[in-house]
PDB file of C-alpha atoms and ligand atoms in Angstrom:
ATOM      1  CA  UNK N   1      82.751 -33.223  91.717  1.00 44.00           C
ATOM      2  CA  UNK N   2      81.499 -36.195  93.253  1.00 45.00           C
ATOM      3  CA  UNK N   3      80.280 -36.794  97.126  1.00 49.00           C
ATOM      4  CA  UNK N   4      81.893 -40.186  98.513  1.00 51.00           C
ATOM      5  CA  UNK N   5      78.662 -40.177 101.116  1.00 55.00           C
ATOM      6  CA  UNK N   6      75.705 -38.869 100.853  1.00 60.00           C
ATOM      7  CA  UNK N   7      74.409 -39.419 104.801  1.00 74.00           C
ATOM      8  CA  UNK N   8      75.681 -38.188 108.234  1.00 85.00           C
ATOM      9  CA  UNK N   9      74.065 -41.811 109.763  1.00 84.00           C
ATOM     10  CA  UNK N  10      72.165 -39.952 112.239  1.00 91.00           C
ATOM     11  CA  UNK N  11      68.754 -37.913 112.817  1.00 94.00           C
ATOM     12  CA  UNK N  12      70.251 -35.061 114.871  1.00 97.00           C
ATOM     13  CA  UNK N  13      73.475 -32.540 114.582  1.00 98.00           C
ATOM     14  CA  UNK N  14      73.418 -31.565 118.003  1.00 98.00           C
ATOM     15  CA  UNK N  15      77.023 -30.752 118.919  1.00 98.00           C
ATOM     16  CA  UNK N  16      80.605 -31.144 118.357  1.00 98.00           C
ATOM     17  CA  UNK N  17      81.306 -33.159 121.112  1.00 97.00           C
ATOM     18  CA  UNK N  18      79.185 -35.552 119.878  1.00 96.00           C
ATOM     19  CA  UNK N  19      80.853 -36.092 116.193  1.00 97.00           C
ATOM     20  CA  UNK N  20      83.727 -38.177 114.963  1.00 96.00           C
ATOM     21  CA  UNK N  21      86.716 -36.582 113.212  1.00 97.00           C
ATOM     22  CA  UNK N  22      85.199 -38.445 110.104  1.00 95.00           C
ATOM     23  CA  UNK N  23      82.061 -36.921 110.463  1.00 96.00           C
ATOM     24  CA  UNK N  24      83.110 -33.868 110.479  1.00 97.00           C
ATOM     25  CA  UNK N  25      85.380 -34.386 107.762  1.00 97.00           C
ATOM     26  CA  UNK N  26      82.728 -35.638 105.873  1.00 96.00           C
ATOM     27  CA  UNK N  27      80.877 -32.520 106.441  1.00 97.00           C
ATOM     28  CA  UNK N  28      83.519 -29.971 105.256  1.00 98.00           C
ATOM     29  CA  UNK N  29      83.766 -31.787 102.186  1.00 97.00           C
ATOM     30  CA  UNK N  30      80.077 -31.761 101.317  1.00 96.00           C
ATOM     31  CA  UNK N  31      80.062 -28.063 101.973  1.00 97.00           C
ATOM     32  CA  UNK N  32      82.738 -27.717  99.313  1.00 97.00           C
ATOM     33  CA  UNK N  33      80.484 -29.259  96.669  1.00 95.00           C
ATOM     34  CA  UNK N  34      77.727 -26.965  98.411  1.00 97.00           C
ATOM     35  CA  UNK N  35      80.097 -23.506  97.842  1.00 97.00           C
ATOM     36  CA  UNK N  36      80.245 -24.671  94.268  1.00 96.00           C
ATOM     37  CA  UNK N  37      76.533 -24.260  93.894  1.00 96.00           C
ATOM     38  CA  UNK N  38      76.372 -21.036  95.703  1.00 96.00           C
ATOM     39  CA  UNK N  39      78.734 -19.614  93.036  1.00 95.00           C
ATOM     40  CA  UNK N  40      76.401 -20.806  90.099  1.00 96.00           C
ATOM     41  CA  UNK N  41      73.989 -18.292  88.170  1.00 96.00           C
ATOM     42  CA  UNK N  42      71.108 -20.173  89.298  1.00 95.00           C
ATOM     43  CA  UNK N  43      71.958 -21.335  92.988  1.00 94.00           C
ATOM     44  CA  UNK N  44      69.159 -23.787  93.616  1.00 94.00           C
ATOM     45  CA  UNK N  45      69.258 -27.635  93.153  1.00 96.00           C
ATOM     46  CA  UNK N  46      66.515 -30.147  93.930  1.00 94.00           C
ATOM     47  CA  UNK N  47      68.167 -31.892  96.330  1.00 94.00           C
ATOM     48  CA  UNK N  48      65.481 -31.547  99.219  1.00 95.00           C
ATOM     49  CA  UNK N  49      61.904 -31.780  97.042  1.00 94.00           C
ATOM     50  CA  UNK N  50      59.526 -32.722  99.329  1.00 94.00           C
ATOM     51  CA  UNK N  51      61.118 -32.184 102.336  1.00 96.00           C
ATOM     52  CA  UNK N  52      60.129 -29.343 104.832  1.00 96.00           C
ATOM     53  CA  UNK N  53      62.024 -27.430 107.582  1.00 97.00           C
ATOM     54  CA  UNK N  54      61.131 -25.483 110.380  1.00 96.00           C
ATOM     55  CA  UNK N  55      63.369 -22.949 112.133  1.00 96.00           C
ATOM     56  CA  UNK N  56      62.537 -22.282 116.087  1.00 96.00           C
ATOM     57  CA  UNK N  57      64.484 -19.548 117.008  1.00 96.00           C
ATOM     58  CA  UNK N  58      63.897 -18.679 120.586  1.00 94.00           C
ATOM     59  CA  UNK N  59      66.988 -16.188 120.726  1.00 94.00           C
ATOM     60  CA  UNK N  60      67.428 -13.499 118.376  1.00 93.00           C
ATOM     61  CA  UNK N  61      69.665 -13.938 115.455  1.00 96.00           C
ATOM     62  CA  UNK N  62      70.999 -12.950 112.032  1.00 96.00           C
ATOM     63  CA  UNK N  63      73.331 -14.977 110.550  1.00 97.00           C
ATOM     64  CA  UNK N  64      72.364 -18.198 111.954  1.00 98.00           C
ATOM     65  CA  UNK N  65      68.375 -17.833 111.134  1.00 97.00           C
ATOM     66  CA  UNK N  66      68.893 -16.274 107.784  1.00 97.00           C
ATOM     67  CA  UNK N  67      71.217 -19.172 106.487  1.00 98.00           C
ATOM     68  CA  UNK N  68      69.116 -21.830 107.852  1.00 98.00           C
ATOM     69  CA  UNK N  69      66.610 -20.194 105.814  1.00 98.00           C
ATOM     70  CA  UNK N  70      68.542 -19.962 102.484  1.00 98.00           C
ATOM     71  CA  UNK N  71      70.071 -23.039 102.828  1.00 98.00           C
ATOM     72  CA  UNK N  72      67.243 -24.981 103.225  1.00 97.00           C
ATOM     73  CA  UNK N  73      65.714 -22.602  99.989  1.00 97.00           C
ATOM     74  CA  UNK N  74      68.621 -22.882  98.024  1.00 97.00           C
ATOM     75  CA  UNK N  75      68.117 -27.265  98.355  1.00 96.00           C
ATOM     76  CA  UNK N  76      64.449 -26.740  97.162  1.00 96.00           C
ATOM     77  CA  UNK N  77      63.360 -27.996 100.644  1.00 96.00           C
ATOM     78  CA  UNK N  78      59.715 -25.861 102.274  1.00 97.00           C
ATOM     79  CA  UNK N  79      61.459 -23.780 105.037  1.00 97.00           C
ATOM     80  CA  UNK N  80      59.178 -22.279 107.458  1.00 95.00           C
ATOM     81  CA  UNK N  81      60.221 -19.482 109.968  1.00 94.00           C
ATOM     82  CA  UNK N  82      57.964 -19.902 112.928  1.00 91.00           C
ATOM     83  CA  UNK N  83      58.125 -16.422 114.620  1.00 83.00           C
ATOM     84  CA  UNK N  84      58.314 -17.276 118.257  1.00 86.00           C
ATOM     85  CA  UNK N  85      57.279 -13.602 119.750  1.00 81.00           C
ATOM     86  CA  UNK N  86      53.696 -14.161 117.031  1.00 79.00           C
ATOM     87  CA  UNK N  87      52.882 -17.449 118.420  1.00 83.00           C
ATOM     88  CA  UNK N  88      51.131 -19.703 121.329  1.00 85.00           C
ATOM     89  CA  UNK N  89      54.523 -19.984 123.365  1.00 86.00           C
ATOM     90  CA  UNK N  90      52.977 -16.068 124.772  1.00 84.00           C
ATOM     91  CA  UNK N  91      50.222 -18.109 125.666  1.00 87.00           C
ATOM     92  CA  UNK N  92      52.158 -20.787 127.839  1.00 88.00           C
ATOM     93  CA  UNK N  93      52.686 -23.203 125.391  1.00 90.00           C
ATOM     94  CA  UNK N  94      55.443 -25.556 126.329  1.00 92.00           C
ATOM     95  CA  UNK N  95      58.780 -26.146 124.056  1.00 92.00           C
ATOM     96  CA  UNK N  96      57.844 -29.452 123.912  1.00 91.00           C
ATOM     97  CA  UNK N  97      54.294 -29.312 122.809  1.00 92.00           C
ATOM     98  CA  UNK N  98      55.320 -26.411 120.085  1.00 91.00           C
ATOM     99  CA  UNK N  99      57.801 -28.982 118.988  1.00 90.00           C
ATOM    100  CA  UNK N 100      55.052 -31.826 119.186  1.00 92.00           C
ATOM    101  CA  UNK N 101      52.546 -29.698 117.220  1.00 92.00           C
ATOM    102  CA  UNK N 102      54.959 -29.016 114.143  1.00 90.00           C
ATOM    103  CA  UNK N 103      55.924 -32.597 114.116  1.00 91.00           C
ATOM    104  CA  UNK N 104      52.495 -33.274 113.541  1.00 93.00           C
ATOM    105  CA  UNK N 105      52.747 -31.325 110.634  1.00 92.00           C
ATOM    106  CA  UNK N 106      54.846 -33.719 109.244  1.00 93.00           C
ATOM    107  CA  UNK N 107      58.517 -31.570 109.653  1.00 95.00           C
ATOM    108  CA  UNK N 108      61.480 -33.451 108.260  1.00 96.00           C
ATOM    109  CA  UNK N 109      63.746 -31.118 110.522  1.00 97.00           C
ATOM    110  CA  UNK N 110      63.818 -28.709 113.016  1.00 97.00           C
ATOM    111  CA  UNK N 111      66.569 -26.165 113.711  1.00 97.00           C
ATOM    112  CA  UNK N 112      66.642 -25.107 117.059  1.00 97.00           C
ATOM    113  CA  UNK N 113      67.988 -21.922 119.092  1.00 97.00           C
ATOM    114  CA  UNK N 114      66.951 -21.801 123.080  1.00 96.00           C
ATOM    115  CA  UNK N 115      68.482 -19.889 125.928  1.00 94.00           C
ATOM    116  CA  UNK N 116      68.691 -23.572 127.319  1.00 96.00           C
ATOM    117  CA  UNK N 117      71.594 -25.879 127.728  1.00 97.00           C
ATOM    118  CA  UNK N 118      70.055 -29.177 126.402  1.00 97.00           C
ATOM    119  CA  UNK N 119      66.769 -27.839 124.546  1.00 96.00           C
ATOM    120  CA  UNK N 120      67.838 -29.477 121.242  1.00 97.00           C
ATOM    121  CA  UNK N 121      68.712 -32.737 122.737  1.00 97.00           C
ATOM    122  CA  UNK N 122      65.637 -33.065 125.091  1.00 95.00           C
ATOM    123  CA  UNK N 123      63.656 -32.837 121.670  1.00 95.00           C
ATOM    124  CA  UNK N 124      65.621 -34.926 119.494  1.00 96.00           C
ATOM    125  CA  UNK N 125      65.369 -37.580 122.285  1.00 95.00           C
ATOM    126  CA  UNK N 126      61.165 -37.061 121.851  1.00 94.00           C
ATOM    127  CA  UNK N 127      60.377 -36.214 118.397  1.00 94.00           C
ATOM    128  CA  UNK N 128      60.625 -37.899 114.988  1.00 95.00           C
ATOM    129  CA  UNK N 129      62.070 -35.054 112.658  1.00 96.00           C
ATOM    130  CA  UNK N 130      66.150 -34.409 113.066  1.00 96.00           C
ATOM    131  CA  UNK N 131      66.805 -31.620 115.010  1.00 97.00           C
ATOM    132  CA  UNK N 132      69.811 -29.291 114.550  1.00 98.00           C
ATOM    133  CA  UNK N 133      71.062 -27.208 117.301  1.00 98.00           C
ATOM    134  CA  UNK N 134      71.113 -23.656 116.222  1.00 98.00           C
ATOM    135  CA  UNK N 135      72.240 -22.849 119.819  1.00 98.00           C
ATOM    136  CA  UNK N 136      71.647 -23.907 123.101  1.00 98.00           C
ATOM    137  CA  UNK N 137      72.344 -21.395 126.105  1.00 96.00           C
ATOM    138  CA  UNK N 138      76.186 -21.427 127.070  1.00 95.00           C
ATOM    139  CA  UNK N 139      76.781 -25.123 125.663  1.00 97.00           C
ATOM    140  CA  UNK N 140      77.206 -25.532 122.086  1.00 98.00           C
ATOM    141  CA  UNK N 141      76.594 -23.572 118.274  1.00 98.00           C
ATOM    142  CA  UNK N 142      77.869 -26.740 116.599  1.00 98.00           C
ATOM    143  CA  UNK N 143      76.805 -25.294 112.770  1.00 98.00           C
ATOM    144  CA  UNK N 144      79.063 -22.153 113.549  1.00 98.00           C
ATOM    145  CA  UNK N 145      82.094 -24.190 114.448  1.00 98.00           C
ATOM    146  CA  UNK N 146      81.349 -26.277 111.548  1.00 98.00           C
ATOM    147  CA  UNK N 147      82.142 -22.823 109.313  1.00 98.00           C
ATOM    148  CA  UNK N 148      84.858 -21.624 111.473  1.00 98.00           C
ATOM    149  CA  UNK N 149      86.404 -25.406 110.409  1.00 99.00           C
ATOM    150  CA  UNK N 150      85.886 -25.102 106.708  1.00 98.00           C
ATOM    151  CA  UNK N 151      87.146 -21.478 106.941  1.00 98.00           C
ATOM    152  CA  UNK N 152      90.421 -22.425 108.401  1.00 98.00           C
ATOM    153  CA  UNK N 153      90.904 -25.224 106.011  1.00 98.00           C
ATOM    154  CA  UNK N 154      89.948 -23.168 102.984  1.00 98.00           C
ATOM    155  CA  UNK N 155      92.078 -20.698 103.676  1.00 98.00           C
ATOM    156  CA  UNK N 156      95.171 -22.443 105.392  1.00 98.00           C
ATOM    157  CA  UNK N 157      94.673 -25.593 103.391  1.00 98.00           C
ATOM    158  CA  UNK N 158      94.582 -27.906 106.691  1.00 98.00           C
ATOM    159  CA  UNK N 159      93.453 -27.636 110.360  1.00 98.00           C
ATOM    160  CA  UNK N 160      95.646 -30.224 111.609  1.00 98.00           C
ATOM    161  CA  UNK N 161      98.680 -28.226 113.057  1.00 98.00           C
ATOM    162  CA  UNK N 162      97.188 -24.719 113.005  1.00 98.00           C
ATOM    163  CA  UNK N 163      97.672 -22.468 115.970  1.00 98.00           C
ATOM    164  CA  UNK N 164      94.398 -21.229 117.024  1.00 98.00           C
ATOM    165  CA  UNK N 165      93.891 -18.467 119.725  1.00 98.00           C
ATOM    166  CA  UNK N 166      90.887 -17.845 121.010  1.00 98.00           C
ATOM    167  CA  UNK N 167      90.394 -14.470 122.596  1.00 98.00           C
ATOM    168  CA  UNK N 168      87.542 -13.310 124.818  1.00 96.00           C
ATOM    169  CA  UNK N 169      84.303 -14.276 126.684  1.00 93.00           C
ATOM    170  CA  UNK N 170      85.168 -18.139 127.070  1.00 95.00           C
ATOM    171  CA  UNK N 171      82.803 -18.879 129.992  1.00 93.00           C
ATOM    172  CA  UNK N 172      79.719 -17.611 128.364  1.00 92.00           C
ATOM    173  CA  UNK N 173      80.602 -18.741 124.878  1.00 95.00           C
ATOM    174  CA  UNK N 174      78.892 -21.627 123.350  1.00 97.00           C
ATOM    175  CA  UNK N 175      81.135 -20.520 119.810  1.00 98.00           C
ATOM    176  CA  UNK N 176      84.234 -21.046 121.728  1.00 98.00           C
ATOM    177  CA  UNK N 177      82.777 -24.331 123.317  1.00 97.00           C
ATOM    178  CA  UNK N 178      81.749 -25.967 120.442  1.00 98.00           C
ATOM    179  CA  UNK N 179      84.692 -24.408 118.319  1.00 98.00           C
ATOM    180  CA  UNK N 180      87.515 -26.087 121.113  1.00 98.00           C
ATOM    181  CA  UNK N 181      85.607 -29.684 120.204  1.00 98.00           C
ATOM    182  CA  UNK N 182      85.671 -29.458 117.100  1.00 98.00           C
ATOM    183  CA  UNK N 183      89.721 -28.006 116.538  1.00 98.00           C
ATOM    184  CA  UNK N 184      91.346 -30.737 118.998  1.00 98.00           C
ATOM    185  CA  UNK N 185      89.356 -33.417 116.954  1.00 98.00           C
ATOM    186  CA  UNK N 186      90.979 -31.828 113.845  1.00 98.00           C
ATOM    187  CA  UNK N 187      94.220 -31.743 115.745  1.00 98.00           C
ATOM    188  CA  UNK N 188      94.836 -28.008 115.736  1.00 98.00           C
ATOM    189  CA  UNK N 189      96.515 -26.461 119.124  1.00 98.00           C
ATOM    190  CA  UNK N 190      94.221 -24.353 120.782  1.00 98.00           C
ATOM    191  CA  UNK N 191      95.140 -21.503 123.193  1.00 98.00           C
ATOM    192  CA  UNK N 192      92.284 -19.556 124.847  1.00 98.00           C
ATOM    193  CA  UNK N 193      93.366 -15.640 125.774  1.00 98.00           C
ATOM    194  CA  UNK N 194      90.981 -13.919 128.597  1.00 96.00           C
ATOM    195  CA  UNK N 195      91.147 -12.500 132.306  1.00 94.00           C
ATOM    196  CA  UNK N 196      90.861 -15.155 134.627  1.00 93.00           C
ATOM    197  CA  UNK N 197      86.883 -14.245 135.253  1.00 91.00           C
ATOM    198  CA  UNK N 198      86.099 -15.186 132.021  1.00 93.00           C
ATOM    199  CA  UNK N 199      87.783 -18.589 131.810  1.00 95.00           C
ATOM    200  CA  UNK N 200      86.004 -21.568 133.208  1.00 94.00           C
ATOM    201  CA  UNK N 201      87.470 -24.092 135.504  1.00 92.00           C
ATOM    202  CA  UNK N 202      89.211 -27.124 134.870  1.00 92.00           C
ATOM    203  CA  UNK N 203      89.183 -25.951 130.746  1.00 96.00           C
ATOM    204  CA  UNK N 204      92.643 -27.114 130.592  1.00 96.00           C
ATOM    205  CA  UNK N 205      90.946 -30.924 130.742  1.00 96.00           C
ATOM    206  CA  UNK N 206      89.689 -30.156 126.872  1.00 96.00           C
ATOM    207  CA  UNK N 207      93.329 -29.885 125.887  1.00 97.00           C
ATOM    208  CA  UNK N 208      93.456 -26.391 125.487  1.00 98.00           C
ATOM    209  CA  UNK N 209      96.511 -23.814 126.640  1.00 98.00           C
ATOM    210  CA  UNK N 210      94.981 -20.820 128.498  1.00 98.00           C
ATOM    211  CA  UNK N 211      97.047 -17.402 128.773  1.00 98.00           C
ATOM    212  CA  UNK N 212      95.719 -14.249 130.453  1.00 96.00           C
ATOM    213  CA  UNK N 213      98.213 -11.942 128.517  1.00 97.00           C
ATOM    214  CA  UNK N 214      97.087 -10.837 125.033  1.00 98.00           C
ATOM    215  CA  UNK N 215     100.404 -10.884 123.439  1.00 98.00           C
ATOM    216  CA  UNK N 216     101.558 -13.801 125.137  1.00 98.00           C
ATOM    217  CA  UNK N 217      98.830 -15.658 124.166  1.00 98.00           C
ATOM    218  CA  UNK N 218      98.001 -14.518 120.510  1.00 98.00           C
ATOM    219  CA  UNK N 219     102.174 -13.664 119.227  1.00 98.00           C
ATOM    220  CA  UNK N 220     102.436 -17.062 117.322  1.00 98.00           C
ATOM    221  CA  UNK N 221      99.374 -17.416 116.169  1.00 98.00           C
ATOM    222  CA  UNK N 222      97.972 -18.549 112.534  1.00 98.00           C
ATOM    223  CA  UNK N 223      94.134 -17.765 113.532  1.00 98.00           C
ATOM    224  CA  UNK N 224      93.645 -15.077 116.228  1.00 98.00           C
ATOM    225  CA  UNK N 225      89.663 -16.000 116.790  1.00 98.00           C
ATOM    226  CA  UNK N 226      87.672 -13.470 118.529  1.00 98.00           C
ATOM    227  CA  UNK N 227      84.810 -13.441 120.438  1.00 97.00           C
ATOM    228  CA  UNK N 228      82.260 -10.531 122.026  1.00 92.00           C
ATOM    229  CA  UNK N 229      81.710  -9.932 125.743  1.00 87.00           C
ATOM    230  CA  UNK N 230      78.336 -10.824 126.130  1.00 76.00           C
ATOM    231  CA  UNK N 231      76.878  -8.994 129.029  1.00 67.00           C
ATOM    232  CA  UNK N 232      73.455 -10.264 128.637  1.00 67.00           C
ATOM    233  CA  UNK N 233      74.841 -13.494 130.315  1.00 64.00           C
ATOM    234  CA  UNK N 234      77.090 -12.274 132.843  1.00 63.00           C
ATOM    235  CA  UNK N 235      75.294 -12.301 136.524  1.00 62.00           C
ATOM    236  CA  UNK N 236      78.303 -10.491 137.846  1.00 64.00           C
ATOM    237  CA  UNK N 237      80.768  -7.367 136.750  1.00 64.00           C
ATOM    238  CA  UNK N 238      83.514  -9.807 135.762  1.00 67.00           C
ATOM    239  CA  UNK N 239      85.989  -6.764 134.631  1.00 71.00           C
ATOM    240  CA  UNK N 240      85.682  -2.987 135.465  1.00 74.00           C
ATOM    241  CA  UNK N 241      85.010  -1.590 131.647  1.00 85.00           C
ATOM    242  CA  UNK N 242      84.167  -2.102 128.495  1.00 87.00           C
ATOM    243  CA  UNK N 243      86.860   0.323 127.852  1.00 90.00           C
ATOM    244  CA  UNK N 244      89.342  -1.378 130.013  1.00 91.00           C
ATOM    245  CA  UNK N 245      88.751  -4.673 128.126  1.00 92.00           C
ATOM    246  CA  UNK N 246      89.429  -2.945 124.613  1.00 94.00           C
ATOM    247  CA  UNK N 247      93.055  -1.769 126.211  1.00 94.00           C
ATOM    248  CA  UNK N 248      94.036  -5.059 127.527  1.00 95.00           C
ATOM    249  CA  UNK N 249      92.229  -7.515 125.264  1.00 96.00           C
ATOM    250  CA  UNK N 250      90.971  -5.757 122.161  1.00 97.00           C
ATOM    251  CA  UNK N 251      92.650  -7.228 118.837  1.00 98.00           C
ATOM    252  CA  UNK N 252      93.217  -3.833 116.752  1.00 97.00           C
ATOM    253  CA  UNK N 253      95.122  -2.668 113.902  1.00 98.00           C
ATOM    254  CA  UNK N 254      98.150  -1.863 116.005  1.00 97.00           C
ATOM    255  CA  UNK N 255      98.385  -4.808 117.441  1.00 98.00           C
ATOM    256  CA  UNK N 256      97.542  -6.848 113.991  1.00 98.00           C
ATOM    257  CA  UNK N 257     100.604  -5.145 112.520  1.00 98.00           C
ATOM    258  CA  UNK N 258     103.048  -7.634 114.675  1.00 98.00           C
ATOM    259  CA  UNK N 259     101.229 -10.429 114.060  1.00 98.00           C
ATOM    260  CA  UNK N 260     102.124 -12.885 111.169  1.00 98.00           C
ATOM    261  CA  UNK N 261     101.180 -11.495 107.849  1.00 98.00           C
ATOM    262  CA  UNK N 262      99.247 -14.420 107.023  1.00 98.00           C
ATOM    263  CA  UNK N 263      97.438 -14.635 110.569  1.00 98.00           C
ATOM    264  CA  UNK N 264      93.389 -14.933 109.983  1.00 98.00           C
ATOM    265  CA  UNK N 265      91.182 -12.781 112.305  1.00 98.00           C
ATOM    266  CA  UNK N 266      88.111 -14.582 112.578  1.00 98.00           C
ATOM    267  CA  UNK N 267      84.924 -13.805 114.481  1.00 98.00           C
ATOM    268  CA  UNK N 268      81.288 -15.491 114.625  1.00 98.00           C
ATOM    269  CA  UNK N 269      79.609 -11.980 114.913  1.00 96.00           C
ATOM    270  CA  UNK N 270      78.131 -10.052 115.788  1.00 96.00           C
ATOM    271  CA  UNK N 271      81.363  -7.970 116.610  1.00 96.00           C
ATOM    272  CA  UNK N 272      81.294  -4.729 119.457  1.00 93.00           C
ATOM    273  CA  UNK N 273      83.610  -2.489 117.011  1.00 95.00           C
ATOM    274  CA  UNK N 274      85.819  -1.030 119.423  1.00 95.00           C
ATOM    275  CA  UNK N 275      85.651  -3.409 122.109  1.00 94.00           C
ATOM    276  CA  UNK N 276      87.038  -7.045 120.835  1.00 96.00           C
ATOM    277  CA  UNK N 277      87.990  -5.882 117.549  1.00 97.00           C
ATOM    278  CA  UNK N 278      88.584  -2.779 115.886  1.00 97.00           C
ATOM    279  CA  UNK N 279      87.638  -1.343 112.130  1.00 98.00           C
ATOM    280  CA  UNK N 280      91.330  -2.052 110.948  1.00 98.00           C
ATOM    281  CA  UNK N 281      91.721  -5.205 112.300  1.00 98.00           C
ATOM    282  CA  UNK N 282      87.623  -6.205 111.398  1.00 98.00           C
ATOM    283  CA  UNK N 283      88.064  -4.602 107.819  1.00 98.00           C
ATOM    284  CA  UNK N 284      91.773  -5.879 107.144  1.00 98.00           C
ATOM    285  CA  UNK N 285      92.879  -8.416 104.265  1.00 98.00           C
ATOM    286  CA  UNK N 286      93.839 -10.672 107.259  1.00 98.00           C
ATOM    287  CA  UNK N 287      90.050 -11.021 108.341  1.00 98.00           C
ATOM    288  CA  UNK N 288      87.773 -13.675 106.986  1.00 98.00           C
ATOM    289  CA  UNK N 289      84.475 -12.852 109.306  1.00 98.00           C
ATOM    290  CA  UNK N 290      82.519 -12.061 106.033  1.00 98.00           C
ATOM    291  CA  UNK N 291      83.942 -15.443 103.972  1.00 98.00           C
ATOM    292  CA  UNK N 292      82.674 -17.177 107.253  1.00 98.00           C
ATOM    293  CA  UNK N 293      79.184 -16.168 106.755  1.00 98.00           C
ATOM    294  CA  UNK N 294      79.479 -17.305 103.046  1.00 97.00           C
ATOM    295  CA  UNK N 295      80.538 -20.501 104.178  1.00 98.00           C
ATOM    296  CA  UNK N 296      78.069 -20.545 106.820  1.00 98.00           C
ATOM    297  CA  UNK N 297      75.250 -21.210 104.360  1.00 98.00           C
ATOM    298  CA  UNK N 298      77.700 -23.821 102.162  1.00 98.00           C
ATOM    299  CA  UNK N 299      78.123 -25.862 105.784  1.00 98.00           C
ATOM    300  CA  UNK N 300      74.295 -25.668 107.257  1.00 98.00           C
ATOM    301  CA  UNK N 301      73.698 -26.720 103.247  1.00 97.00           C
ATOM    302  CA  UNK N 302      75.863 -29.675 103.602  1.00 97.00           C
ATOM    303  CA  UNK N 303      74.255 -30.574 107.104  1.00 97.00           C
ATOM    304  CA  UNK N 304      70.642 -30.568 105.480  1.00 97.00           C
ATOM    305  CA  UNK N 305      71.840 -32.388 102.402  1.00 96.00           C
ATOM    306  CA  UNK N 306      73.631 -35.211 104.971  1.00 95.00           C
ATOM    307  CA  UNK N 307      70.866 -35.233 107.640  1.00 95.00           C
ATOM    308  CA  UNK N 308      68.236 -35.684 105.469  1.00 92.00           C
ATOM    309  CA  UNK N 309      70.352 -38.434 103.112  1.00 70.00           C
ATOM    310  CA  UNK N 310      69.678 -38.711 100.023  1.00 58.00           C
ATOM    311  CA  UNK N 311      71.389 -42.706  99.746  1.00 46.00           C
ATOM    312  CA  UNK N 312      71.421 -42.370  96.542  1.00 44.00           C
ATOM    313  CA  UNK N 313      72.078 -40.563  93.072  1.00 49.00           C
ATOM    314  CA  UNK N 314      73.649 -36.978  93.751  1.00 53.00           C
ATOM    315  CA  UNK N 315      71.258 -35.619  91.041  1.00 52.00           C
ATOM    316  CA  UNK N 316      72.236 -32.391  91.371  1.00 53.00           C
ATOM    317  CA  UNK N 317      76.533 -32.847  91.150  1.00 49.00           C
ATOM    318  CA  UNK N 318      78.213 -33.112  87.859  1.00 43.00           C
TER     319      UNK N 318
HETATM  320  N1   CP J 401      77.457 -15.921 115.074  1.00 80.05           N
HETATM  321  C1   CP J 401      75.867 -16.247 115.209  1.00 80.05           C
HETATM  322  O1   CP J 401      75.409 -17.124 115.723  1.00 80.05           O
HETATM  323  O2   CP J 401      75.622 -14.968 114.901  1.00 80.05           O
HETATM  324  P1   CP J 401      74.125 -14.690 115.115  1.00 80.05           P
HETATM  325  O3   CP J 401      73.523 -14.644 116.249  1.00 80.05           O
HETATM  326  O4   CP J 401      73.473 -13.615 114.076  1.00 80.05           O
HETATM  327  O5   CP J 401      72.952 -16.074 114.701  1.00 80.05           O
END
């Protein structure tokens, strides 16, 4: 397997809004090579030997933080996970000063998750190391969307023309926003399904359809992408109860049995089983939720590799 390009020609990965379709394609193609590495007995290549990656997670994470950590290790980078709860952030140090401290240690890349939208963009403007957005507030979660695009392409052969229904708390979801940008750029047809209270105003301007009724929104879908209700981000009561939400918008075994036999069920995690999805749908043969996690590793390896641009021989690819 041979990679045609070895660099993204930019130092940061901040969002899908600013990526071109060709750049998305390059990341997905590179992730295919990385996935092959993950299938090897020895899952370690020297591509990023001598490079340093710092993970800065100001919000909780299971999937994203652990896969960035492993992705760096499989590419032989030195990876440090800064524990925010043990850091000088609790003595009042600002994000900027924490990041400048890391820069002074000659880091090559900083991966950041922060509750403030725009925090990674702010750091990228002022710091020399590359910055990867691992989720900024309700704004973007670009690596999640890229792994989702990879999973769709792997399972369906292409992204263009696929009918994707995103169901759930669109208003508070950075995953939805990044996926809309990415899916539209790659030629998919996107429908958002939720009660009005969970749909942002003017979202149709992004080229998507909006539907308030679950069945009408998903009946012809090739992919049903479920989102968690993000109670931690909701300031007001936007629906009566989780039980009521599950009744009208949850995708369960009975709903799944009426969908196309080839439909993909996707979810970025963490899932709230019994709310947006039940066990039958989440664990069905249509579900690619665990594949998404594996693909997240391959996609994050690809992003590290492309941002730190080897610019030379692909020494680990036969
Ligand atoms: N999908 C996602 O971002 O999961 P984590 O919050 O566990 O990283």
